[in-house]
XYZ file of C-alpha atoms in Angstrom:
437
model
C 39.426 -44.918 89.684
C 38.675 -41.803 87.689
C 39.748 -41.507 83.961
C 41.896 -38.754 82.857
C 39.969 -35.706 81.954
C 41.124 -33.513 79.023
C 41.422 -29.843 79.655
C 40.392 -27.048 77.367
C 43.873 -26.455 76.154
C 44.314 -30.022 74.926
C 40.950 -29.946 73.021
C 41.918 -26.766 71.184
C 45.252 -28.277 70.164
C 43.554 -31.357 68.670
C 41.117 -29.306 66.606
C 43.915 -27.117 65.262
C 45.883 -30.185 64.239
C 42.912 -31.648 62.292
C 42.358 -28.359 60.395
C 46.035 -28.218 59.462
C 45.897 -31.735 58.078
C 42.835 -30.982 55.920
C 44.378 -27.795 54.516
C 47.609 -29.628 53.809
C 45.723 -32.391 51.933
C 43.892 -29.845 49.787
C 47.106 -28.019 48.884
C 48.801 -31.295 47.958
C 45.843 -32.332 45.812
C 45.811 -29.046 43.902
C 49.549 -29.267 43.332
C 49.330 -32.846 42.004
C 46.460 -31.802 39.714
C 48.534 -28.983 38.220
C 51.458 -31.323 37.637
C 49.290 -33.879 35.782
C 47.605 -31.137 33.746
C 51.043 -29.938 32.640
C 52.394 -33.427 31.862
C 49.219 -34.841 30.197
C 47.424 -31.959 28.390
C 45.299 -34.423 26.299
C 44.291 -36.408 29.363
C 44.913 -40.051 30.334
C 42.577 -41.507 27.698
C 44.097 -39.927 24.580
C 42.600 -41.108 21.257
C 44.724 -41.234 18.128
C 43.965 -38.526 15.588
C 43.029 -40.921 12.802
C 40.662 -42.752 15.102
C 38.956 -39.520 16.137
C 38.687 -38.455 12.495
C 37.135 -41.768 11.548
C 34.722 -41.528 14.399
C 33.900 -37.963 13.359
C 33.252 -39.127 9.777
C 30.916 -41.789 11.034
C 29.195 -39.262 13.260
C 28.880 -36.702 10.440
C 27.658 -39.346 8.023
C 24.966 -40.348 10.457
C 24.190 -36.705 11.084
C 23.903 -35.970 7.350
C 21.532 -38.876 6.884
C 19.476 -37.717 9.801
C 19.639 -34.086 8.549
C 18.481 -35.151 5.065
C 15.602 -36.994 6.622
C 14.662 -33.920 8.650
C 14.892 -31.647 5.568
C 12.645 -34.007 3.607
C 10.231 -34.054 6.488
C 10.267 -30.210 6.627
C 9.674 -30.003 2.849
C 6.663 -32.309 3.050
C 5.345 -30.309 5.960
C 5.834 -27.022 4.073
C 3.977 -28.370 1.038
C 1.178 -29.566 3.252
C 0.982 -26.142 4.932
C 0.900 -24.424 1.514
C -1.969 -26.656 0.429
C -3.794 -25.921 3.642
C -3.174 -22.160 3.142
C -4.599 -22.267 -0.400
C -7.636 -24.195 0.817
C -8.171 -21.736 3.676
C -7.777 -18.758 1.283
C -10.383 -20.206 -1.071
C -12.687 -20.862 1.844
C -12.116 -17.319 3.087
C -13.005 -15.871 -0.345
C -16.157 -17.979 -0.413
C -17.099 -16.788 3.082
C -16.535 -13.155 2.046
C -18.832 -13.699 -0.932
C -21.477 -15.214 1.337
C -21.144 -12.252 3.723
C -21.698 -9.821 0.826
C -24.739 -11.769 -0.329
C -26.172 -11.939 3.185
C -25.524 -8.224 3.663
C -27.380 -7.467 0.446
C -30.285 -9.709 1.503
C -30.385 -7.974 4.865
C -30.536 -4.602 3.145
C -33.406 -5.752 0.963
C -35.212 -7.168 3.988
C -34.960 -3.802 5.730
C -36.538 -1.850 2.884
C -39.954 -2.057 4.463
C -38.873 -0.260 7.624
C -39.714 3.347 8.289
C -37.610 5.574 6.015
C -36.848 8.140 8.700
C -35.489 5.439 10.992
C -33.281 4.100 8.186
C -31.895 7.586 7.598
C -31.162 7.862 11.303
C -29.252 4.558 11.240
C -27.267 5.504 8.146
C -26.698 9.227 8.503
C -26.379 9.804 12.216
C -28.188 11.145 15.235
C -31.753 12.431 15.278
C -32.147 16.197 15.373
C -34.796 18.644 16.458
C -36.652 20.603 13.802
C -35.358 24.155 13.410
C -37.361 27.387 13.182
C -40.173 27.791 10.654
C -38.878 28.011 7.083
C -35.419 26.654 7.875
C -36.129 22.909 7.821
C -34.787 20.892 4.899
C -35.026 17.157 4.403
C -32.202 14.820 3.527
C -31.342 14.795 -0.154
C -27.928 13.281 -0.655
C -27.535 9.570 0.046
C -24.150 8.309 1.291
C -22.009 6.530 -1.271
C -21.358 2.795 -1.031
C -18.077 1.317 0.154
C -16.086 0.475 -3.021
C -15.666 -3.255 -3.682
C -12.804 -3.869 -6.138
C -13.326 -7.636 -5.998
C -16.379 -7.130 -8.241
C -14.161 -6.434 -11.272
C -10.432 -5.908 -10.562
C -9.594 -5.286 -14.251
C -12.206 -2.551 -14.606
C -11.096 -1.089 -11.270
C -7.549 -0.640 -12.625
C -8.863 1.067 -15.771
C -11.125 3.425 -13.844
C -8.307 4.354 -11.487
C -6.368 5.677 -14.500
C -9.261 7.283 -16.414
C -11.569 8.806 -13.778
C -11.116 12.278 -12.283
C -12.424 12.804 -8.752
C -14.075 9.371 -8.931
C -16.342 10.289 -11.875
C -16.340 9.842 -15.649
C -18.451 9.830 -18.817
C -19.377 6.343 -20.037
C -20.876 5.355 -23.389
C -21.747 1.952 -24.852
C -21.000 1.459 -28.547
C -20.888 -1.185 -31.252
C -19.863 -0.915 -34.903
C -23.396 0.183 -35.896
C -22.773 3.644 -34.395
C -19.147 4.079 -35.437
C -19.631 7.377 -37.322
C -21.649 8.986 -34.532
C -19.083 7.752 -32.013
C -16.394 9.677 -33.894
C -18.342 12.953 -33.609
C -19.042 12.118 -29.957
C -15.425 11.625 -28.828
C -14.084 14.404 -31.077
C -16.330 16.972 -29.380
C -15.465 15.558 -25.938
C -11.769 15.957 -26.630
C -12.293 19.462 -27.974
C -13.845 20.727 -24.708
C -10.952 19.270 -22.688
C -12.673 16.330 -21.012
C -10.239 13.484 -20.328
C -12.295 11.324 -17.974
C -14.427 9.399 -20.453
C -14.629 5.746 -21.427
C -16.220 3.730 -24.234
C -17.584 0.303 -23.332
C -16.778 -1.513 -26.574
C -19.474 -4.065 -27.387
C -17.585 -5.659 -30.264
C -13.989 -6.129 -31.369
C -14.228 -3.620 -34.226
C -15.098 -0.762 -31.877
C -12.330 -1.800 -29.481
C -9.757 -1.583 -32.286
C -11.268 1.677 -33.538
C -10.983 3.270 -30.098
C -7.426 2.038 -29.694
C -6.382 3.527 -33.041
C -7.905 6.893 -32.081
C -6.443 7.074 -28.557
C -9.899 6.759 -27.017
C -10.049 5.069 -23.586
C -12.123 1.902 -23.850
C -13.133 -1.147 -21.887
C -13.894 -4.496 -23.502
C -15.905 -6.641 -21.164
C -15.101 -10.253 -20.368
C -17.009 -12.665 -22.649
C -20.702 -13.034 -21.795
C -22.698 -14.618 -24.601
C -26.032 -13.272 -23.380
C -24.785 -9.680 -23.459
C -22.314 -10.047 -26.335
C -24.948 -11.297 -28.784
C -27.032 -8.164 -28.170
C -23.967 -5.925 -28.173
C -22.744 -7.133 -31.548
C -25.965 -6.858 -33.546
C -28.464 -4.891 -31.448
C -29.974 -1.599 -32.501
C -30.032 1.627 -30.511
C -32.837 0.782 -28.083
C -31.718 -2.799 -27.485
C -28.139 -1.740 -26.755
C -29.484 1.026 -24.516
C -31.087 -1.601 -22.297
C -27.690 -3.210 -21.622
C -26.320 -0.166 -19.853
C -28.302 -0.769 -16.673
C -26.600 -4.117 -16.158
C -23.147 -2.884 -17.149
C -23.296 0.328 -15.090
C -23.823 -1.594 -11.862
C -20.165 -2.605 -11.680
C -19.034 1.016 -12.062
C -21.169 2.038 -9.085
C -20.064 -0.925 -6.980
C -16.470 0.163 -7.566
C -17.381 3.557 -6.096
C -17.493 5.732 -9.237
C -20.108 8.284 -10.288
C -21.042 7.911 -13.954
C -22.340 10.416 -16.480
C -24.028 7.939 -18.794
C -24.079 9.173 -22.375
C -25.555 7.935 -25.628
C -23.330 8.544 -28.656
C -25.836 10.788 -30.496
C -24.684 13.700 -28.317
C -22.537 16.720 -29.186
C -20.454 18.219 -26.349
C -19.984 22.000 -26.358
C -18.814 22.532 -22.757
C -17.420 20.391 -19.955
C -20.549 18.857 -18.348
C -18.821 18.247 -15.004
C -18.750 22.028 -14.466
C -22.558 22.149 -14.480
C -23.638 19.282 -12.203
C -25.166 19.637 -8.722
C -24.291 16.130 -7.441
C -26.915 16.351 -4.683
C -29.181 13.526 -5.878
C -28.972 9.853 -6.659
C -29.944 10.547 -10.289
C -29.500 13.846 -12.147
C -30.931 13.621 -15.649
C -31.648 15.686 -18.733
C -35.327 16.036 -19.588
C -37.339 15.278 -22.695
C -39.368 18.388 -21.834
C -39.215 21.455 -24.065
C -40.174 24.279 -21.666
C -40.344 25.040 -17.928
C -43.645 23.234 -17.420
C -42.872 20.053 -19.299
C -39.279 19.772 -18.082
C -39.886 20.506 -14.401
C -43.519 19.533 -13.811
C -46.904 21.230 -13.824
C -50.473 20.998 -12.558
C -52.585 19.546 -15.352
C -56.358 19.792 -14.973
C -58.385 16.825 -16.171
C -61.944 17.698 -17.181
C -64.757 15.140 -16.852
C -68.112 16.949 -17.445
C -70.181 13.944 -16.321
C -68.962 14.544 -12.748
C -70.793 17.904 -12.576
C -69.472 20.044 -9.735
C -66.428 17.736 -9.381
C -65.681 17.678 -13.128
C -62.176 19.136 -12.730
C -59.459 16.852 -11.345
C -55.973 18.221 -10.784
C -53.052 16.043 -11.860
C -49.296 16.487 -11.589
C -47.369 15.872 -14.779
C -43.732 15.929 -15.841
C -42.090 14.836 -19.040
C -39.783 11.879 -18.691
C -36.133 11.899 -17.783
C -33.939 10.907 -20.708
C -32.278 7.545 -20.112
C -29.602 8.414 -22.682
C -27.964 11.121 -20.596
C -27.969 11.078 -16.802
C -25.534 11.397 -13.922
C -25.800 8.612 -11.355
C -23.995 8.476 -8.004
C -22.741 5.234 -6.366
C -25.479 4.936 -3.739
C -27.754 2.126 -2.609
C -30.880 3.713 -4.200
C -28.979 4.140 -7.488
C -27.876 0.505 -7.562
C -31.385 -0.582 -6.622
C -32.713 1.458 -9.575
C -30.328 -0.296 -11.979
C -31.313 -3.684 -10.570
C -35.028 -2.938 -10.900
C -34.772 -1.699 -14.481
C -32.459 -4.521 -15.619
C -34.704 -7.134 -14.003
C -37.822 -5.795 -15.695
C -36.145 -5.468 -19.085
C -35.021 -9.098 -18.853
C -38.644 -10.199 -18.347
C -40.692 -7.631 -20.290
C -40.683 -6.410 -23.856
C -40.485 -2.742 -22.908
C -38.651 0.466 -23.774
C -35.842 1.052 -21.319
C -36.637 4.772 -20.961
C -40.236 4.059 -19.964
C -39.149 1.487 -17.354
C -36.406 3.824 -16.095
C -38.965 6.575 -15.403
C -41.607 4.285 -13.936
C -39.138 2.983 -11.361
C -37.937 6.508 -10.579
C -41.349 8.146 -10.177
C -44.026 5.611 -9.239
C -44.897 5.986 -5.527
C -45.329 3.122 -3.115
C -48.842 1.703 -3.174
C -50.567 -1.558 -2.222
C -48.545 -4.400 -3.698
C -45.640 -2.177 -4.759
C -42.740 -0.562 -2.921
C -41.559 2.580 -4.661
C -37.894 3.501 -4.997
C -36.627 5.939 -2.355
C -34.248 7.834 -4.644
C -33.489 11.550 -4.873
C -33.729 12.931 -8.424
C -32.965 16.206 -10.168
C -33.923 17.506 -13.614
C -31.100 19.248 -15.475
C -31.470 22.721 -16.971
C -33.104 21.963 -20.326
C -31.355 24.903 -22.051
C -27.918 23.716 -20.934
C -28.549 20.003 -21.370
C -30.647 20.393 -24.492
C -32.640 17.876 -26.491
C -33.018 18.250 -30.251
C -36.683 19.223 -30.024
C -35.749 22.314 -28.017
C -33.007 23.182 -30.500
C -34.838 22.727 -33.789
C -38.320 23.820 -32.642
C -37.466 26.755 -30.375
C -33.857 27.863 -29.971
C -32.775 28.223 -33.600
C -35.860 30.389 -34.288
C -35.281 32.753 -31.338
C -32.606 35.431 -31.722
C -31.862 35.689 -27.999
C -31.941 31.940 -27.265
C -29.731 31.158 -30.251
C -26.957 33.121 -28.550
C -26.923 30.672 -25.622
C -24.218 28.037 -25.604
C -25.527 24.669 -24.364
C -23.356 22.192 -22.495
C -24.536 19.293 -24.664
C -27.138 18.715 -27.364
C -28.764 15.309 -27.574
C -30.198 14.417 -30.975
C -32.849 12.194 -29.412
C -35.970 13.470 -31.171
C -34.763 12.917 -34.744
C -33.773 9.813 -36.707
C -31.337 11.600 -39.061
C -28.867 11.817 -36.204
C -25.462 11.992 -37.912
C -26.190 14.926 -40.310
C -27.817 16.884 -37.499
C -24.842 16.234 -35.201
C -22.472 17.542 -37.874
C -24.686 20.586 -38.435
C -24.662 21.330 -34.678
C -20.849 21.271 -34.723
C -20.880 23.614 -37.738
C -23.240 26.030 -36.018
C -21.796 26.155 -32.488
C -18.134 25.349 -33.086
C -17.381 26.684 -36.564
C -19.830 29.601 -36.409
C -21.822 28.727 -39.546
C -25.150 30.510 -38.899
C -26.844 28.710 -41.802
C -25.961 25.177 -40.657
C -29.262 24.433 -38.861
C -31.745 26.094 -41.216
C -32.248 23.297 -43.732
C -33.565 20.762 -41.201
C -37.308 20.396 -40.503
C -38.582 20.718 -36.935
C -39.786 17.140 -36.851
C -38.647 13.874 -38.362
C -38.987 12.823 -41.976
C -39.935 9.186 -41.706
């Protein structure tokens, strides 16, 4: 017996019926949900307001406690981070110092290398030599990178005082107070504003302040201060090589000046600035100031009795312009080191380090140097021995006159002011050519 077999029509009817039931159930469910949402907006499990508030207080109280704990933890962490930052900063400063020291040692270690190769490394590419008569060697060394960490207080002062990164600097203690007054009065009169007195004692610092003279009082250093307070002219002069180093490291060119100098023109208008050191000469004519061939005669040598020598009178260590270059700083270091170990005159040591060539057992200084015009940057020997007795030369107006050859400095300085500034033609006549010891 065969079962009843459903036809296609009956199957379609059954499927349609099931779909209708599902749709109907969904519609009913949505409708019931809307009704309950309207009747019970706070839901089935409604909590009384006071209960919720209490629970919220408990929750907030716990939260505050937890928040306070977190804040305390953050504060401790911040303090710890600050301490770590300070420690890292100190370590960083120490590392920078070590880098500077190692860089300086490296520079010193490289001094023995070929000079031409060093110039190539510092100044640029190698070049071919030009046509005959056109070739000129390198003269001007590059300046150092300024390092304000050397002396931040001095750096701030120099930033205010210097003009075009250069200034006149003089060292003074109370022993030279009267000469210092003539010195800064003549500087002011010619319109120079970029000058600075390194005050070696408190009296000079107060004196400069009362006379509107820019000054710099160094930080206490008993080794230097003891000399600065009581030292004479030559002893104080030896200090300048140590003190000047900081000026150069800060990137400033310095026209170093003793105080026994009268200014008649602005010296910055008469500088070449093409050398490491540009100095006035102790020479009194073209030969002595700029160099000459001096023949040494030794009759015992017969045919070879005459030996030719090159001579030049020394640069004056009381008035020179020095640029912030590596050779300049090396010169200061060499002179200061020798003066700390030897009982020697600073001017003699200054010239030996500038002029002695390299030879077995000694490396000479590779520094460019220039002698100033001895009629413009005049020493007192030239003035009292030659110029005042020559009608044509006496009409010249020097830039400065350095009373370096005579011990009666103050009266001669005042007489120079009388002669060149006030026009008193008799002011220089009473003084002898030489000294009157």
